[in-house]
Short mmCIF file of C-alpha atoms and ligand atoms in Angstrom, two decimals:
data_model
loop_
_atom_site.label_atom_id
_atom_site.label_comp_id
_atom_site.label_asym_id
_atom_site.label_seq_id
_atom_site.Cartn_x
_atom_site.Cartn_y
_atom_site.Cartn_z
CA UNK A 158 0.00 0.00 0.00
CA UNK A 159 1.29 3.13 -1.19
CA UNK A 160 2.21 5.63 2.05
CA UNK A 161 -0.13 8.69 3.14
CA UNK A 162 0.51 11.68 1.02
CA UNK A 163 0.68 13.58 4.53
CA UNK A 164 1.16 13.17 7.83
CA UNK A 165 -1.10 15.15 10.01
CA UNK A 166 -1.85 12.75 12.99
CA UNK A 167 -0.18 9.92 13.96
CA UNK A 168 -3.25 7.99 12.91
CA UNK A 169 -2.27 8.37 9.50
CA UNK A 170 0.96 5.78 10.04
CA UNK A 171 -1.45 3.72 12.83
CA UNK A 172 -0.55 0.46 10.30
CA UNK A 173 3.16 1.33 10.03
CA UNK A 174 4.55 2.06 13.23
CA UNK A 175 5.72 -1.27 14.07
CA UNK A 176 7.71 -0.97 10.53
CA UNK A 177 9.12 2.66 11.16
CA UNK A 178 9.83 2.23 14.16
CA UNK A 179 12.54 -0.61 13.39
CA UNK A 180 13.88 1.57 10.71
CA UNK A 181 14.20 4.34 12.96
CA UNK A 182 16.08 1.69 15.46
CA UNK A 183 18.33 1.01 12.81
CA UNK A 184 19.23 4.14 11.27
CA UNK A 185 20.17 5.11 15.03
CA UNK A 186 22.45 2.30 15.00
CA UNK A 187 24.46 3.00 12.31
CA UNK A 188 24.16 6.62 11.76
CA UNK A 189 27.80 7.18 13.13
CA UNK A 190 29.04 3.81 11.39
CA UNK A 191 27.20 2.97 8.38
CA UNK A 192 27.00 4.39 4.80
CA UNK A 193 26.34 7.96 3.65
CA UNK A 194 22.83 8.21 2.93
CA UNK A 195 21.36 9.52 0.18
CA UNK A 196 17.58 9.16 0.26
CA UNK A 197 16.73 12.85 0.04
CA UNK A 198 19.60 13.68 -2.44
CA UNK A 199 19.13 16.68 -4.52
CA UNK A 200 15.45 17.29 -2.32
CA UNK A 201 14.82 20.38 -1.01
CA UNK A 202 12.14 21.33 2.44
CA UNK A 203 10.54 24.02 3.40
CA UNK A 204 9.90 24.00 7.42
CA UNK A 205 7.35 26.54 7.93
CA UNK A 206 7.16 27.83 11.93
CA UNK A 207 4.85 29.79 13.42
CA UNK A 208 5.97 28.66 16.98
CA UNK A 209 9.34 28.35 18.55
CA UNK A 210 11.43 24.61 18.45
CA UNK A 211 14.54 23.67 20.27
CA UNK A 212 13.89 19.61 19.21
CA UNK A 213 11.88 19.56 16.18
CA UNK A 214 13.60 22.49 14.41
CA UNK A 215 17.18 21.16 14.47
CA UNK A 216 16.48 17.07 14.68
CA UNK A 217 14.27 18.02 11.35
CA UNK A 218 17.52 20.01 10.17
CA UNK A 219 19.90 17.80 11.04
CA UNK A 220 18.02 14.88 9.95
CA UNK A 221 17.85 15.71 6.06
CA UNK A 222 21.03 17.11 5.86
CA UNK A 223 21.99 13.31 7.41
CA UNK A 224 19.42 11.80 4.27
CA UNK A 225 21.67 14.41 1.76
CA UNK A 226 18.71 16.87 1.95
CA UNK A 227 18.38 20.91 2.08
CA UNK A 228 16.32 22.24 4.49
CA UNK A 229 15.16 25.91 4.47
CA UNK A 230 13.78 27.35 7.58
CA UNK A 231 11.03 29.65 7.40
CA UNK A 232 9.63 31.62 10.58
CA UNK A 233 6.17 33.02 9.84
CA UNK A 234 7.29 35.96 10.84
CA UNK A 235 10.02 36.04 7.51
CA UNK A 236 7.90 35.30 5.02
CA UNK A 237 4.73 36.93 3.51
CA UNK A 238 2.51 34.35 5.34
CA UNK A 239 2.97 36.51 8.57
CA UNK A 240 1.75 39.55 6.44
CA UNK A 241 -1.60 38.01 5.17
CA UNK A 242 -0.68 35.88 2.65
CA UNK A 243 -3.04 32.55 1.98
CA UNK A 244 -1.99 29.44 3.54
CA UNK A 245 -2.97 28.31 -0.19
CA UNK A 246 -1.17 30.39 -1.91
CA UNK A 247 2.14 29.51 0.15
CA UNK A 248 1.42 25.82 -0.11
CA UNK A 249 1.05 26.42 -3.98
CA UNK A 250 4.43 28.72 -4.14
CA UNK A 251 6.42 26.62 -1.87
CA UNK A 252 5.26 23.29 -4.08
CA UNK A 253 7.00 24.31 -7.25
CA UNK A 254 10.28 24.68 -5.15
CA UNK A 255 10.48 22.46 -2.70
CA UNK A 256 9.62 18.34 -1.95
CA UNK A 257 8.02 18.39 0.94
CA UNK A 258 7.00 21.05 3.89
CA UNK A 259 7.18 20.65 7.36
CA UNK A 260 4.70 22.74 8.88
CA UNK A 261 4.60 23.75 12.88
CA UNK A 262 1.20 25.79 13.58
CA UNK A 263 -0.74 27.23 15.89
CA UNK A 264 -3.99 25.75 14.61
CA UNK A 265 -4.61 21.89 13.64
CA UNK A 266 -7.35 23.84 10.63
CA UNK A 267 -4.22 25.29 8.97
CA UNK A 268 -2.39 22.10 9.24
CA UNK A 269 -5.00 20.81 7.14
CA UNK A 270 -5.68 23.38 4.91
CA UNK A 271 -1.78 23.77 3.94
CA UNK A 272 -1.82 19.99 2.98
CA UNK A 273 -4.93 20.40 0.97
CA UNK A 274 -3.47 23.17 -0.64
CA UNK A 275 0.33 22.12 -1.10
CA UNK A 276 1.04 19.23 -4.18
CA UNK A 277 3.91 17.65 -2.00
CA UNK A 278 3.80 15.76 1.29
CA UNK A 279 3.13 17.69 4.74
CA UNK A 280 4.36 16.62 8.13
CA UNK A 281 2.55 18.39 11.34
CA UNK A 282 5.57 19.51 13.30
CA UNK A 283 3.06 20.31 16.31
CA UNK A 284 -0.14 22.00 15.93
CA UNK A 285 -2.98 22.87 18.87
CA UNK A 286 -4.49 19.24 18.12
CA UNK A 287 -1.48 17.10 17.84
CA UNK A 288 2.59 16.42 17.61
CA UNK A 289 2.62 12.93 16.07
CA UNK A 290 6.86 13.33 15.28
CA UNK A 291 7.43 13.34 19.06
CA UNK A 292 5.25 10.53 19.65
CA UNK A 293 6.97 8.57 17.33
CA UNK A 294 10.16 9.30 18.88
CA UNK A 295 8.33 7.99 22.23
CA UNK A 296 7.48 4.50 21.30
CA UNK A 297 11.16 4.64 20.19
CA UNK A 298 12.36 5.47 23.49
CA UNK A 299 9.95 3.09 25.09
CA UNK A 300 10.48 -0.23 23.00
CA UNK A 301 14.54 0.63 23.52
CA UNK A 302 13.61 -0.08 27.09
CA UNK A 303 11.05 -3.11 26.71
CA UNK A 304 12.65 -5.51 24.80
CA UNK A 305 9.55 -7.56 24.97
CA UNK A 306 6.87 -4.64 23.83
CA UNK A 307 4.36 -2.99 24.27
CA UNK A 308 1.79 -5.43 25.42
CA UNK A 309 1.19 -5.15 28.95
CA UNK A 310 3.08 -2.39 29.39
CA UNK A 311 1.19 0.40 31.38
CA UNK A 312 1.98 4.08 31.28
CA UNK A 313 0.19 6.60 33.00
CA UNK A 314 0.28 10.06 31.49
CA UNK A 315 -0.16 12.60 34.28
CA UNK A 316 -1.20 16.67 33.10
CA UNK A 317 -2.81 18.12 30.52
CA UNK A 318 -5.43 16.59 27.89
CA UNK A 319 -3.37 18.31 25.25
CA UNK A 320 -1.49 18.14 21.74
CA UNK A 321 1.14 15.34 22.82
CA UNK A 322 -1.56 13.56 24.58
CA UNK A 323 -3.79 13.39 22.05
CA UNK A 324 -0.91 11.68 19.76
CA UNK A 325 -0.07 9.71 22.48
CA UNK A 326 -3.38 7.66 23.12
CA UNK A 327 -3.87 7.33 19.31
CA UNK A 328 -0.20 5.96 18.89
CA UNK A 329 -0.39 3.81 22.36
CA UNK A 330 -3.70 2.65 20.83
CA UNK A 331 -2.10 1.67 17.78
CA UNK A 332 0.72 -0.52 19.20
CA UNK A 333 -0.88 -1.94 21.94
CA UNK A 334 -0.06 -0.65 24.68
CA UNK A 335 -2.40 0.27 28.05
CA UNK A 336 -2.37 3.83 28.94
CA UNK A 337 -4.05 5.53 31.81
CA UNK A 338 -4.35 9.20 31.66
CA UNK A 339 -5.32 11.65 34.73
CA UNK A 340 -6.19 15.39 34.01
CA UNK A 341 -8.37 17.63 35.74
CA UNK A 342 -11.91 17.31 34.56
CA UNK A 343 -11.67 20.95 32.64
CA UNK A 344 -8.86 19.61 31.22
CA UNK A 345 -9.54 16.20 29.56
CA UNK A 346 -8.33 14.92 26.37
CA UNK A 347 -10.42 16.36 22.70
CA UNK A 348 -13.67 13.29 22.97
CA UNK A 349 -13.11 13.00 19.07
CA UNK A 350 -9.65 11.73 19.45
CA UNK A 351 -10.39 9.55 22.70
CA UNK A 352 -12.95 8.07 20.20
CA UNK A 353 -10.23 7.50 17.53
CA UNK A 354 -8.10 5.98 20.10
CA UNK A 355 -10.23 3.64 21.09
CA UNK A 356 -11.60 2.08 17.67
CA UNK A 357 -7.65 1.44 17.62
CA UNK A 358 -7.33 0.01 20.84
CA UNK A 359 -10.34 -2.24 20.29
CA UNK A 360 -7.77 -3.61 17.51
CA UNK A 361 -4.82 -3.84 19.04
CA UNK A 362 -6.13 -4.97 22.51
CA UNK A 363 -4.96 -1.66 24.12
CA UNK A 364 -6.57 -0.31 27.20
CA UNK A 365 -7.29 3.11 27.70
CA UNK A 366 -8.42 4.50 31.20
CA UNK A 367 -9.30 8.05 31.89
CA UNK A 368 -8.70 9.44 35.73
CA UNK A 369 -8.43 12.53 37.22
CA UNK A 370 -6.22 11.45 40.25
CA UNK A 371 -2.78 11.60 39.47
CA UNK A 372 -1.63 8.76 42.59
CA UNK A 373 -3.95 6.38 41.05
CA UNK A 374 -2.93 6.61 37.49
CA UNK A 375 0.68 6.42 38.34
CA UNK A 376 0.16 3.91 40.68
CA UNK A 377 2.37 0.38 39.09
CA UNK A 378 2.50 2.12 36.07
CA UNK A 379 5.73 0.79 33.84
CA UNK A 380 6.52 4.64 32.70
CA UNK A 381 5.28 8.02 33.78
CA UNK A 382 5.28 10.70 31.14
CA UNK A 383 4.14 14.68 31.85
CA UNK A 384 4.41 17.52 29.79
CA UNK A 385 3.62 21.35 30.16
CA UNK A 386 0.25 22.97 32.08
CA UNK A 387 0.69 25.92 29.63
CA UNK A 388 1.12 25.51 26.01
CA UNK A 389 2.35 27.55 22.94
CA UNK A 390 -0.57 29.45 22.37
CA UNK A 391 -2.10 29.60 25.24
CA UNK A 392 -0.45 31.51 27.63
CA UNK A 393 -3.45 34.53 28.35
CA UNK A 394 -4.80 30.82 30.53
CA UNK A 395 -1.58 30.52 32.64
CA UNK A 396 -3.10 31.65 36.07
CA UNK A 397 -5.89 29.25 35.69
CA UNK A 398 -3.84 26.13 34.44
CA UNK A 399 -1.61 26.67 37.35
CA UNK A 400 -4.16 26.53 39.63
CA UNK A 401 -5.92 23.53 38.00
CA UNK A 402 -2.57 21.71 37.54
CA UNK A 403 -1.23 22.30 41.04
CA UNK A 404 -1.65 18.52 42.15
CA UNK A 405 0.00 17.11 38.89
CA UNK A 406 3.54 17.03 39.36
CA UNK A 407 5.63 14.32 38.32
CA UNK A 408 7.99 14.08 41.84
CA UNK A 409 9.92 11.81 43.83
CA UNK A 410 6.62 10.41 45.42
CA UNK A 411 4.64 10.25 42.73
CA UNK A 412 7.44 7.87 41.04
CA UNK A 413 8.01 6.03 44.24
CA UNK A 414 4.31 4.67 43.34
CA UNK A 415 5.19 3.77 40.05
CA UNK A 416 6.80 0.29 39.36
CA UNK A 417 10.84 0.06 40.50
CA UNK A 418 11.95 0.04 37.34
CA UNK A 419 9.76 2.64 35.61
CA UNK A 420 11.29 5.39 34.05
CA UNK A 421 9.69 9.17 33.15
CA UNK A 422 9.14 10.80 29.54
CA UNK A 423 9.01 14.27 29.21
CA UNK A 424 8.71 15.67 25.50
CA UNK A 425 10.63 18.66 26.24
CA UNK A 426 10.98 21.69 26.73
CA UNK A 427 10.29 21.11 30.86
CA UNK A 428 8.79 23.33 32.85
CA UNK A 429 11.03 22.45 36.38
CA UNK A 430 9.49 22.67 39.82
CA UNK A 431 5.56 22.96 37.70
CA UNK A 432 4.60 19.60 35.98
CA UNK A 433 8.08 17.55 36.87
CA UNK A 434 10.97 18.49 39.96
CA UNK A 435 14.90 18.67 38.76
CA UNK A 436 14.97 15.26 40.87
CA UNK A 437 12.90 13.14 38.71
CA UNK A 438 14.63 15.00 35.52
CA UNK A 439 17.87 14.88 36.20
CA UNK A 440 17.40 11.53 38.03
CA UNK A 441 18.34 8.22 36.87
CA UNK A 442 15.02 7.45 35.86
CA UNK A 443 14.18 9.99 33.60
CA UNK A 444 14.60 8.71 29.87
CA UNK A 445 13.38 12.48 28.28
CA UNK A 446 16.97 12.99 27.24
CA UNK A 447 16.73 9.89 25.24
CA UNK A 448 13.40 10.65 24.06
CA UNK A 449 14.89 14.22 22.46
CA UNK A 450 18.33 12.55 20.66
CA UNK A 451 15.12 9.83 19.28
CA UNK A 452 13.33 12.70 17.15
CA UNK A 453 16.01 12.27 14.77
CA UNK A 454 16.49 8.90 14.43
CA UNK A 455 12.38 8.71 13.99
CA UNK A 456 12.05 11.69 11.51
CA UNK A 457 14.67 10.43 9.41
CA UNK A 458 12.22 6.64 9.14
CA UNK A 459 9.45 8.82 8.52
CA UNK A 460 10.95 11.09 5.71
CA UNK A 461 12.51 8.10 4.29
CA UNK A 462 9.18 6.63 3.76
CA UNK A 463 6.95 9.58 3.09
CA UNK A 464 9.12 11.36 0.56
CA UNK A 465 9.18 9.58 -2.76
CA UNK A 466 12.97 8.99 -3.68
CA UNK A 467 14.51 11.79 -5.75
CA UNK A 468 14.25 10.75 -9.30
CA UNK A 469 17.48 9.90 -10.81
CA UNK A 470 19.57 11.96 -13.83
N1 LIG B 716 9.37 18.52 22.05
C1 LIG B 716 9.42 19.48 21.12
O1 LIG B 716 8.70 19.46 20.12
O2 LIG B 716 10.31 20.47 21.39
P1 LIG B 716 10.51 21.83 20.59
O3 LIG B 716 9.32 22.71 20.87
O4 LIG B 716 11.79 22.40 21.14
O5 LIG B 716 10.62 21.52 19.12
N1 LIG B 717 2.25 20.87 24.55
C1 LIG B 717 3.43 21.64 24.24
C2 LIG B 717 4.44 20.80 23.54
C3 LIG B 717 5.72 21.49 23.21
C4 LIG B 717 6.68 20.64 22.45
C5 LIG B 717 3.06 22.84 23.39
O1 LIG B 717 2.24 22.69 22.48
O2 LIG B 717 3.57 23.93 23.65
#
């Protein structure tokens, strides 16, 4: 079967994880030691921001250059998209240069109507509804540490029902593996995507529990994983989401409830002392360091795949 034109949501690679995934494993493996690639040779990308990266900016960079790729980084602010131009009329533009775009945006409508509009492949670098790269690089980071898989493997996600979360119980859903989730109740996960999640998990035999008390979710959980109260976008909320969020901090307690040898995923960048304490961070159980180096090794399997080969001269 031929591969999604885009990728918007994780839910569009549901069937291929298990296969990028091993790719991604592999081109970790011998990225320092193996061949030069060449699998975006003579390609060019245009990686559209609206939003500020650390990760996803430079493991996107980094990555093509590794698959003999150009990227070209454009901040909204740069180009005439920040000064009212379509989102069509970019997508059109930027599709008679360029082989693919990699779009980050502040709203998941854009996402789609850039990929709509644009003739070559899209990849959602993070948008208000999802960030399906970073979950990618999760499952990575979590099947490096259970060599037997997914199933039966319980993590509890503790924080908000937001963009990584949303990516998280589709992609969990997809492979098979349980998660438990605990938000406040103003702050649960979108119902359409807890709906998607669970016609996967009916397939794959995951199970998906929704709390609102952190101690119970994390309790025996295999992994922990947190991410920000406030996200890009909606910072005018902050007062409120600290108040809502004050009980869901990932901390030495909360991990002492957790199975011995769990470990904790943060997605990065951490907001210390709110959703996760320097201890648990910087401790020996914390894999999000891991989790960032993996957005490389899993972009580069998912360009490789989406982005037909350069045709030869
Ligand atoms: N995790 C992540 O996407 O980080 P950046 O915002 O730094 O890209
Ligand atoms: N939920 C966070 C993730 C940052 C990588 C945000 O959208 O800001």
């Amino acid at each position: 079967m031929a591969p999604p034109k885009d990728l918007l949501s994780i839910s569009d690679i549901a069937d291929r994880l298990p296969s990028l995934l091993e790719e991604a494993e592999l081109l970790k493996q011998t990225r320092r030691t193996g061949p030069k690639l060449a699998s975006l040779s003579g390609q060019n990308f245009a990686m559209i921001f609206e939003k500020a990266s650390t990760r996803t900016r430079t493991s996107f960079e980094v990555g093509i250059h590794d698959l003999g790729g150009q990227a070209i980084y454009l901040s909204k602010s740069d180009i005439q998209l920040g000064r009212g131009e379509t989102i069509g009329d970019t997508a059109r533009v930027l599709s008679r240069y360029c082989d693919g775009i990699i779009y980050r945006a502040f709203r998941h409508a854009d996402m789609v109507e850039l990929a709509r509009t644009a003739s070559v492949p899209v990849i959602n670098a993070l948008d208000d509804l999802e960030h399906p790269c970073q979950i990618v690089a999760d499952l990575l980071t979590m099947k490096e540490r259970w060599p037997t898989g997914f199933h039966g493997k319980r993590l509890a996600w503790i924080g908000d029902g937001n963009n990584v979360l949303h990516s998280l119980l589709l992609g969990a859903a997809a492979v098979g593996l349980d998660l438990t989730v605990a938000t406040p109740p103003a702050y649960a996960a979108n119902p359409a995507i807890v709906s998607a999640a669970e016609t996967l998990a009916a397939r794959s035999g995951s199970h998906l529990r929704f709390l609102q008390e952190p101690s119970e979710a994390a309790e025996g959980a295999d992994a922990l994983y947190t991410d920000v109260w406030v996200s890009m976008g909606e910072e005018a909320e902050t007062a409120a989401r600290t108040r809502a969020f004050a009980g869901y901090q990932i901390n030495a307690a909360l991990l002492r409830t957790a199975a011995s040898a769990a470990f904790v995923l943060h997605d990065l960048p951490a907001h210390r002392g709110q959703e996760i304490t320097d201890e648990v961070l910087d401790g020996p159980q914390s894999a999000a360091w891991d989790q960032a180096e993996n957005r490389l090794h899993a972009q580069k399997a998912i360009m490789m795949r989406l982005f037909p080969h350069a045709p030869s001269v």
